[in-house]
Amino acid sequence: MKDLQNKQVIITGAARGIGLAIAGKFGLAGAAVHIIDLQEDAVKNAELQLQSQGYKVKGHIADVTNSDQIETIFKNIAEEYQNIDILINNAGITRDGLVMKMKESDWDAVINVNLKGTFICTQKVCRYMLRQKQGVIINIASVIGIMGNAGQSNYAASKGGIIAFTKSVAKEFASRNIRVNAVAPGFIETEMTRILPQEIIEKYAQAIPLKRMGSAQDVADACLFLASDYSAYITGQTIHVDGGLIM
Amino acid sequence: MDVVAKVKEIIVEELGVDENEVTMEASFIEDLGADSLDTVELIMKFEEEFDIDIDDEEAEKLTTVGKAIEYLKTKLAE
């Protein structure tokens, strides 16, 4: 599926996990992939790993909560490559804890990276997409943002916020042929979940209609669909990639 | 550079209106059919074409063709 030939895609938080899987999938589809992440080593590794597979990849080091850094990077990309076609707001963190015990700093950190970071990147990219009169923005939400989760009130609020943000931005930009959608992953096997005991994982899997954890590839596939013209008539939606966990 | 001609050209292109409609008194929203996003895009275009920064507070006041031209002339003379 070489549908994204010559498309410039920016993916935040793409040095590891789901973001890296999305970057690989888009590289395979022929897109020029711009990875944004915090740590230089991780960005370099991801860049080398994807380049060794023959993909067009460029790493950028930035914090999504820093609007100056993001503005500069987007400006440089737009100047060097003439356009920015797709933005995937994937950068996210967790700082779990029960509400009774949650530190304000943990609340703020999660809301800042997950929700404000999504806002900043969206705001900074729309200038270029408006000029081109086309573009695709994909926000990575979570099923937790829909169903909630004990111990993750900050994360749930940020992800629920992303879904509402997605709908609002979709309405603002629909007349300019900029589509904005969200992907809500369920239980996905990542470095974070790999450390869980096998029995816990099996217990989770039993609660999922498709009887397995999802993979980062499953999430990347949904992103590829939403970035391509196969979803040309879809905007403002949240696609659940959760094996049927929520219906 | 002829600011008036350039501004009119940008407006014609951005809003898809006829050149005759772009009079000094014409309001972007009421007369030229711009929506609020159009006005943001117009300001962006002015910034690019004239290589200036227009802050949001100023931008909100530029509701007619004449006001925009007047503002840009002053700004460019600075």
PDB file of N, CA and C in Angstrom, chain B:
ATOM      1  N   MET B   1       6.257  49.164  -3.963  1.00  0.00           N
ATOM      2  CA  MET B   1       5.158  48.213  -4.044  1.00  0.00           C
ATOM      3  C   MET B   1       3.815  48.944  -3.888  1.00  0.00           C
ATOM      4  N   ASP B   2       2.890  48.610  -4.746  1.00  0.00           N
ATOM      5  CA  ASP B   2       1.557  49.202  -4.637  1.00  0.00           C
ATOM      6  C   ASP B   2       0.721  48.381  -3.653  1.00  0.00           C
ATOM      7  N   VAL B   3       0.641  48.913  -2.427  1.00  0.00           N
ATOM      8  CA  VAL B   3      -0.044  48.187  -1.356  1.00  0.00           C
ATOM      9  C   VAL B   3      -1.513  47.929  -1.692  1.00  0.00           C
ATOM     10  N   VAL B   4      -2.172  48.959  -2.211  1.00  0.00           N
ATOM     11  CA  VAL B   4      -3.600  48.840  -2.508  1.00  0.00           C
ATOM     12  C   VAL B   4      -3.862  47.707  -3.505  1.00  0.00           C
ATOM     13  N   ALA B   5      -3.103  47.713  -4.587  1.00  0.00           N
ATOM     14  CA  ALA B   5      -3.300  46.694  -5.615  1.00  0.00           C
ATOM     15  C   ALA B   5      -3.008  45.299  -5.061  1.00  0.00           C
ATOM     16  N   LYS B   6      -1.942  45.208  -4.271  1.00  0.00           N
ATOM     17  CA  LYS B   6      -1.540  43.911  -3.723  1.00  0.00           C
ATOM     18  C   LYS B   6      -2.605  43.363  -2.756  1.00  0.00           C
ATOM     19  N   VAL B   7      -3.096  44.262  -1.901  1.00  0.00           N
ATOM     20  CA  VAL B   7      -4.119  43.849  -0.929  1.00  0.00           C
ATOM     21  C   VAL B   7      -5.387  43.385  -1.663  1.00  0.00           C
ATOM     22  N   LYS B   8      -5.763  44.136  -2.656  1.00  0.00           N
ATOM     23  CA  LYS B   8      -6.970  43.758  -3.412  1.00  0.00           C
ATOM     24  C   LYS B   8      -6.781  42.409  -4.105  1.00  0.00           C
ATOM     25  N   GLU B   9      -5.594  42.216  -4.633  1.00  0.00           N
ATOM     26  CA  GLU B   9      -5.292  40.961  -5.318  1.00  0.00           C
ATOM     27  C   GLU B   9      -5.406  39.775  -4.345  1.00  0.00           C
ATOM     28  N   ILE B  10      -4.868  39.971  -3.139  1.00  0.00           N
ATOM     29  CA  ILE B  10      -4.923  38.911  -2.121  1.00  0.00           C
ATOM     30  C   ILE B  10      -6.366  38.600  -1.748  1.00  0.00           C
ATOM     31  N   ILE B  11      -7.160  39.661  -1.578  1.00  0.00           N
ATOM     32  CA  ILE B  11      -8.559  39.479  -1.177  1.00  0.00           C
ATOM     33  C   ILE B  11      -9.342  38.743  -2.266  1.00  0.00           C
ATOM     34  N   VAL B  12      -9.121  39.140  -3.506  1.00  0.00           N
ATOM     35  CA  VAL B  12      -9.798  38.484  -4.628  1.00  0.00           C
ATOM     36  C   VAL B  12      -9.460  36.992  -4.643  1.00  0.00           C
ATOM     37  N   GLU B  13      -8.182  36.712  -4.435  1.00  0.00           N
ATOM     38  CA  GLU B  13      -7.743  35.324  -4.504  1.00  0.00           C
ATOM     39  C   GLU B  13      -8.241  34.511  -3.300  1.00  0.00           C
ATOM     40  N   GLU B  14      -8.095  35.070  -2.109  1.00  0.00           N
ATOM     41  CA  GLU B  14      -8.450  34.325  -0.897  1.00  0.00           C
ATOM     42  C   GLU B  14      -9.953  34.113  -0.745  1.00  0.00           C
ATOM     43  N   LEU B  15     -10.721  35.160  -1.071  1.00  0.00           N
ATOM     44  CA  LEU B  15     -12.164  35.078  -0.840  1.00  0.00           C
ATOM     45  C   LEU B  15     -12.951  34.703  -2.087  1.00  0.00           C
ATOM     46  N   GLY B  16     -12.244  34.642  -3.208  1.00  0.00           N
ATOM     47  CA  GLY B  16     -12.926  34.261  -4.443  1.00  0.00           C
ATOM     48  C   GLY B  16     -14.020  35.231  -4.847  1.00  0.00           C
ATOM     49  N   VAL B  17     -13.757  36.528  -4.644  1.00  0.00           N
ATOM     50  CA  VAL B  17     -14.762  37.531  -5.002  1.00  0.00           C
ATOM     51  C   VAL B  17     -14.324  38.286  -6.264  1.00  0.00           C
ATOM     52  N   ASP B  18     -15.267  39.037  -6.822  1.00  0.00           N
ATOM     53  CA  ASP B  18     -14.964  39.825  -8.010  1.00  0.00           C
ATOM     54  C   ASP B  18     -14.223  41.095  -7.600  1.00  0.00           C
ATOM     55  N   GLU B  19     -13.290  41.522  -8.437  1.00  0.00           N
ATOM     56  CA  GLU B  19     -12.479  42.689  -8.098  1.00  0.00           C
ATOM     57  C   GLU B  19     -13.343  43.929  -7.836  1.00  0.00           C
ATOM     58  N   ASN B  20     -14.453  44.054  -8.579  1.00  0.00           N
ATOM     59  CA  ASN B  20     -15.346  45.220  -8.417  1.00  0.00           C
ATOM     60  C   ASN B  20     -15.958  45.305  -7.021  1.00  0.00           C
ATOM     61  N   GLU B  21     -16.100  44.131  -6.394  1.00  0.00           N
ATOM     62  CA  GLU B  21     -16.714  44.103  -5.061  1.00  0.00           C
ATOM     63  C   GLU B  21     -15.768  44.618  -3.981  1.00  0.00           C
ATOM     64  N   VAL B  22     -14.472  44.586  -4.282  1.00  0.00           N
ATOM     65  CA  VAL B  22     -13.478  44.937  -3.275  1.00  0.00           C
ATOM     66  C   VAL B  22     -13.298  46.451  -3.205  1.00  0.00           C
ATOM     67  N   THR B  23     -14.328  47.108  -2.651  1.00  0.00           N
ATOM     68  CA  THR B  23     -14.249  48.555  -2.459  1.00  0.00           C
ATOM     69  C   THR B  23     -13.651  48.843  -1.088  1.00  0.00           C
ATOM     70  N   MET B  24     -13.255  50.089  -0.863  1.00  0.00           N
ATOM     71  CA  MET B  24     -12.655  50.456   0.419  1.00  0.00           C
ATOM     72  C   MET B  24     -13.608  50.217   1.593  1.00  0.00           C
ATOM     73  N   GLU B  25     -14.904  50.428   1.344  1.00  0.00           N
ATOM     74  CA  GLU B  25     -15.883  50.307   2.431  1.00  0.00           C
ATOM     75  C   GLU B  25     -16.295  48.857   2.687  1.00  0.00           C
ATOM     76  N   ALA B  26     -15.979  47.989   1.757  1.00  0.00           N
ATOM     77  CA  ALA B  26     -16.479  46.610   1.856  1.00  0.00           C
ATOM     78  C   ALA B  26     -15.991  45.911   3.126  1.00  0.00           C
ATOM     79  N   SER B  27     -16.963  45.335   3.855  1.00  0.00           N
ATOM     80  CA  SER B  27     -16.629  44.561   5.054  1.00  0.00           C
ATOM     81  C   SER B  27     -16.336  43.113   4.618  1.00  0.00           C
ATOM     82  N   PHE B  28     -15.261  42.550   5.181  1.00  0.00           N
ATOM     83  CA  PHE B  28     -14.877  41.188   4.788  1.00  0.00           C
ATOM     84  C   PHE B  28     -16.011  40.206   5.042  1.00  0.00           C
ATOM     85  N   ILE B  29     -16.624  40.338   6.222  1.00  0.00           N
ATOM     86  CA  ILE B  29     -17.637  39.353   6.600  1.00  0.00           C
ATOM     87  C   ILE B  29     -18.995  39.689   5.982  1.00  0.00           C
ATOM     88  N   GLU B  30     -19.433  40.944   6.138  1.00  0.00           N
ATOM     89  CA  GLU B  30     -20.779  41.279   5.676  1.00  0.00           C
ATOM     90  C   GLU B  30     -20.914  41.430   4.161  1.00  0.00           C
ATOM     91  N   ASP B  31     -19.905  42.018   3.524  1.00  0.00           N
ATOM     92  CA  ASP B  31     -20.028  42.263   2.084  1.00  0.00           C
ATOM     93  C   ASP B  31     -19.315  41.226   1.207  1.00  0.00           C
ATOM     94  N   LEU B  32     -18.214  40.694   1.708  1.00  0.00           N
ATOM     95  CA  LEU B  32     -17.422  39.804   0.857  1.00  0.00           C
ATOM     96  C   LEU B  32     -17.586  38.332   1.219  1.00  0.00           C
ATOM     97  N   GLY B  33     -18.507  38.065   2.153  1.00  0.00           N
ATOM     98  CA  GLY B  33     -18.878  36.676   2.449  1.00  0.00           C
ATOM     99  C   GLY B  33     -17.819  35.853   3.160  1.00  0.00           C
ATOM    100  N   ALA B  34     -16.895  36.525   3.861  1.00  0.00           N
ATOM    101  CA  ALA B  34     -15.861  35.767   4.572  1.00  0.00           C
ATOM    102  C   ALA B  34     -16.440  35.177   5.858  1.00  0.00           C
ATOM    103  N   ASP B  35     -15.984  33.970   6.235  1.00  0.00           N
ATOM    104  CA  ASP B  35     -16.327  33.472   7.568  1.00  0.00           C
ATOM    105  C   ASP B  35     -15.138  33.783   8.482  1.00  0.00           C
ATOM    106  N   SER B  36     -15.266  33.427   9.761  1.00  0.00           N
ATOM    107  CA  SER B  36     -14.236  33.861  10.709  1.00  0.00           C
ATOM    108  C   SER B  36     -12.873  33.237  10.388  1.00  0.00           C
ATOM    109  N   LEU B  37     -12.889  32.010   9.857  1.00  0.00           N
ATOM    110  CA  LEU B  37     -11.619  31.375   9.488  1.00  0.00           C
ATOM    111  C   LEU B  37     -10.983  32.081   8.283  1.00  0.00           C
ATOM    112  N   ASP B  38     -11.847  32.546   7.355  1.00  0.00           N
ATOM    113  CA  ASP B  38     -11.339  33.313   6.207  1.00  0.00           C
ATOM    114  C   ASP B  38     -10.560  34.540   6.677  1.00  0.00           C
ATOM    115  N   THR B  39     -11.108  35.219   7.689  1.00  0.00           N
ATOM    116  CA  THR B  39     -10.442  36.444   8.143  1.00  0.00           C
ATOM    117  C   THR B  39      -9.077  36.124   8.756  1.00  0.00           C
ATOM    118  N   VAL B  40      -8.995  34.995   9.464  1.00  0.00           N
ATOM    119  CA  VAL B  40      -7.701  34.568  10.019  1.00  0.00           C
ATOM    120  C   VAL B  40      -6.720  34.266   8.879  1.00  0.00           C
ATOM    121  N   GLU B  41      -7.220  33.594   7.866  1.00  0.00           N
ATOM    122  CA  GLU B  41      -6.367  33.250   6.727  1.00  0.00           C
ATOM    123  C   GLU B  41      -5.899  34.501   5.973  1.00  0.00           C
ATOM    124  N   LEU B  42      -6.800  35.479   5.854  1.00  0.00           N
ATOM    125  CA  LEU B  42      -6.436  36.733   5.186  1.00  0.00           C
ATOM    126  C   LEU B  42      -5.272  37.412   5.909  1.00  0.00           C
ATOM    127  N   ILE B  43      -5.393  37.485   7.236  1.00  0.00           N
ATOM    128  CA  ILE B  43      -4.338  38.108   8.031  1.00  0.00           C
ATOM    129  C   ILE B  43      -3.013  37.352   7.834  1.00  0.00           C
ATOM    130  N   MET B  44      -3.110  36.009   7.850  1.00  0.00           N
ATOM    131  CA  MET B  44      -1.914  35.182   7.628  1.00  0.00           C
ATOM    132  C   MET B  44      -1.261  35.511   6.288  1.00  0.00           C
ATOM    133  N   LYS B  45      -2.121  35.684   5.298  1.00  0.00           N
ATOM    134  CA  LYS B  45      -1.639  35.973   3.944  1.00  0.00           C
ATOM    135  C   LYS B  45      -0.968  37.362   3.892  1.00  0.00           C
ATOM    136  N   PHE B  46      -1.591  38.330   4.553  1.00  0.00           N
ATOM    137  CA  PHE B  46      -0.985  39.671   4.614  1.00  0.00           C
ATOM    138  C   PHE B  46       0.397  39.584   5.269  1.00  0.00           C
ATOM    139  N   GLU B  47       0.466  38.812   6.356  1.00  0.00           N
ATOM    140  CA  GLU B  47       1.740  38.672   7.081  1.00  0.00           C
ATOM    141  C   GLU B  47       2.831  38.100   6.172  1.00  0.00           C
ATOM    142  N   GLU B  48       2.428  37.094   5.403  1.00  0.00           N
ATOM    143  CA  GLU B  48       3.400  36.454   4.512  1.00  0.00           C
ATOM    144  C   GLU B  48       3.831  37.376   3.379  1.00  0.00           C
ATOM    145  N   GLU B  49       2.836  37.951   2.724  1.00  0.00           N
ATOM    146  CA  GLU B  49       3.120  38.757   1.533  1.00  0.00           C
ATOM    147  C   GLU B  49       3.938  40.007   1.855  1.00  0.00           C
ATOM    148  N   PHE B  50       3.626  40.615   3.022  1.00  0.00           N
ATOM    149  CA  PHE B  50       4.313  41.858   3.361  1.00  0.00           C
ATOM    150  C   PHE B  50       5.431  41.654   4.380  1.00  0.00           C
ATOM    151  N   ASP B  51       5.621  40.382   4.766  1.00  0.00           N
ATOM    152  CA  ASP B  51       6.688  40.027   5.697  1.00  0.00           C
ATOM    153  C   ASP B  51       6.625  40.849   6.991  1.00  0.00           C
ATOM    154  N   ILE B  52       5.451  40.843   7.598  1.00  0.00           N
ATOM    155  CA  ILE B  52       5.246  41.569   8.857  1.00  0.00           C
ATOM    156  C   ILE B  52       4.517  40.659   9.850  1.00  0.00           C
ATOM    157  N   ASP B  53       4.460  41.088  11.113  1.00  0.00           N
ATOM    158  CA  ASP B  53       3.649  40.397  12.110  1.00  0.00           C
ATOM    159  C   ASP B  53       2.483  41.301  12.489  1.00  0.00           C
ATOM    160  N   ILE B  54       1.291  40.757  12.452  1.00  0.00           N
ATOM    161  CA  ILE B  54       0.122  41.526  12.859  1.00  0.00           C
ATOM    162  C   ILE B  54      -0.421  40.869  14.116  1.00  0.00           C
ATOM    163  N   ASP B  55      -0.401  41.583  15.251  1.00  0.00           N
ATOM    164  CA  ASP B  55      -0.884  40.888  16.443  1.00  0.00           C
ATOM    165  C   ASP B  55      -2.407  40.811  16.478  1.00  0.00           C
ATOM    166  N   ASP B  56      -2.876  39.829  17.247  1.00  0.00           N
ATOM    167  CA  ASP B  56      -4.296  39.469  17.214  1.00  0.00           C
ATOM    168  C   ASP B  56      -5.218  40.649  17.499  1.00  0.00           C
ATOM    169  N   GLU B  57      -4.804  41.494  18.439  1.00  0.00           N
ATOM    170  CA  GLU B  57      -5.636  42.630  18.806  1.00  0.00           C
ATOM    171  C   GLU B  57      -5.828  43.582  17.621  1.00  0.00           C
ATOM    172  N   GLU B  58      -4.737  43.843  16.925  1.00  0.00           N
ATOM    173  CA  GLU B  58      -4.798  44.699  15.732  1.00  0.00           C
ATOM    174  C   GLU B  58      -5.642  44.026  14.650  1.00  0.00           C
ATOM    175  N   ALA B  59      -5.397  42.741  14.474  1.00  0.00           N
ATOM    176  CA  ALA B  59      -6.061  41.995  13.403  1.00  0.00           C
ATOM    177  C   ALA B  59      -7.586  42.086  13.523  1.00  0.00           C
ATOM    178  N   GLU B  60      -8.072  42.051  14.754  1.00  0.00           N
ATOM    179  CA  GLU B  60      -9.519  42.088  14.965  1.00  0.00           C
ATOM    180  C   GLU B  60     -10.159  43.380  14.472  1.00  0.00           C
ATOM    181  N   LYS B  61      -9.361  44.442  14.448  1.00  0.00           N
ATOM    182  CA  LYS B  61      -9.904  45.740  14.028  1.00  0.00           C
ATOM    183  C   LYS B  61      -9.984  45.875  12.503  1.00  0.00           C
ATOM    184  N   LEU B  62      -9.286  45.010  11.804  1.00  0.00           N
ATOM    185  CA  LEU B  62      -9.226  45.144  10.342  1.00  0.00           C
ATOM    186  C   LEU B  62     -10.433  44.479   9.692  1.00  0.00           C
ATOM    187  N   THR B  63     -11.592  45.126   9.835  1.00  0.00           N
ATOM    188  CA  THR B  63     -12.826  44.491   9.389  1.00  0.00           C
ATOM    189  C   THR B  63     -13.220  44.840   7.956  1.00  0.00           C
ATOM    190  N   THR B  64     -12.641  45.929   7.429  1.00  0.00           N
ATOM    191  CA  THR B  64     -12.974  46.307   6.049  1.00  0.00           C
ATOM    192  C   THR B  64     -11.697  46.397   5.213  1.00  0.00           C
ATOM    193  N   VAL B  65     -11.899  46.428   3.910  1.00  0.00           N
ATOM    194  CA  VAL B  65     -10.777  46.526   2.976  1.00  0.00           C
ATOM    195  C   VAL B  65      -9.969  47.794   3.278  1.00  0.00           C
ATOM    196  N   GLY B  66     -10.692  48.911   3.462  1.00  0.00           N
ATOM    197  CA  GLY B  66     -10.037  50.190   3.719  1.00  0.00           C
ATOM    198  C   GLY B  66      -9.196  50.169   4.981  1.00  0.00           C
ATOM    199  N   LYS B  67      -9.765  49.587   6.051  1.00  0.00           N
ATOM    200  CA  LYS B  67      -9.025  49.525   7.317  1.00  0.00           C
ATOM    201  C   LYS B  67      -7.756  48.687   7.179  1.00  0.00           C
ATOM    202  N   ALA B  68      -7.859  47.611   6.431  1.00  0.00           N
ATOM    203  CA  ALA B  68      -6.693  46.745   6.239  1.00  0.00           C
ATOM    204  C   ALA B  68      -5.607  47.487   5.463  1.00  0.00           C
ATOM    205  N   ILE B  69      -6.015  48.189   4.397  1.00  0.00           N
ATOM    206  CA  ILE B  69      -5.046  48.915   3.572  1.00  0.00           C
ATOM    207  C   ILE B  69      -4.364  50.017   4.374  1.00  0.00           C
ATOM    208  N   GLU B  70      -5.185  50.744   5.121  1.00  0.00           N
ATOM    209  CA  GLU B  70      -4.662  51.838   5.939  1.00  0.00           C
ATOM    210  C   GLU B  70      -3.634  51.313   6.945  1.00  0.00           C
ATOM    211  N   TYR B  71      -4.010  50.210   7.617  1.00  0.00           N
ATOM    212  CA  TYR B  71      -3.125  49.614   8.618  1.00  0.00           C
ATOM    213  C   TYR B  71      -1.815  49.146   7.977  1.00  0.00           C
ATOM    214  N   LEU B  72      -1.936  48.481   6.854  1.00  0.00           N
ATOM    215  CA  LEU B  72      -0.734  47.929   6.212  1.00  0.00           C
ATOM    216  C   LEU B  72       0.191  49.042   5.711  1.00  0.00           C
ATOM    217  N   LYS B  73      -0.411  50.108   5.208  1.00  0.00           N
ATOM    218  CA  LYS B  73       0.398  51.243   4.744  1.00  0.00           C
ATOM    219  C   LYS B  73       1.209  51.830   5.906  1.00  0.00           C
ATOM    220  N   THR B  74       0.527  52.040   7.023  1.00  0.00           N
ATOM    221  CA  THR B  74       1.203  52.604   8.214  1.00  0.00           C
ATOM    222  C   THR B  74       2.297  51.658   8.680  1.00  0.00           C
ATOM    223  N   LYS B  75       1.935  50.378   8.762  1.00  0.00           N
ATOM    224  CA  LYS B  75       2.870  49.352   9.259  1.00  0.00           C
ATOM    225  C   LYS B  75       4.118  49.291   8.379  1.00  0.00           C
ATOM    226  N   LEU B  76       3.907  49.367   7.057  1.00  0.00           N
ATOM    227  CA  LEU B  76       5.035  49.229   6.137  1.00  0.00           C
ATOM    228  C   LEU B  76       5.898  50.475   6.110  1.00  0.00           C
ATOM    229  N   ALA B  77       5.300  51.601   6.529  1.00  0.00           N
ATOM    230  CA  ALA B  77       6.059  52.852   6.542  1.00  0.00           C
ATOM    231  C   ALA B  77       6.990  52.918   7.759  1.00  0.00           C
ATOM    232  N   GLU B  78       6.687  52.089   8.771  1.00  0.00           N
ATOM    233  CA  GLU B  78       7.469  52.128  10.020  1.00  0.00           C
ATOM    234  C   GLU B  78       8.927  51.774   9.802  1.00  0.00           C
TER     235      GLU B  78
END
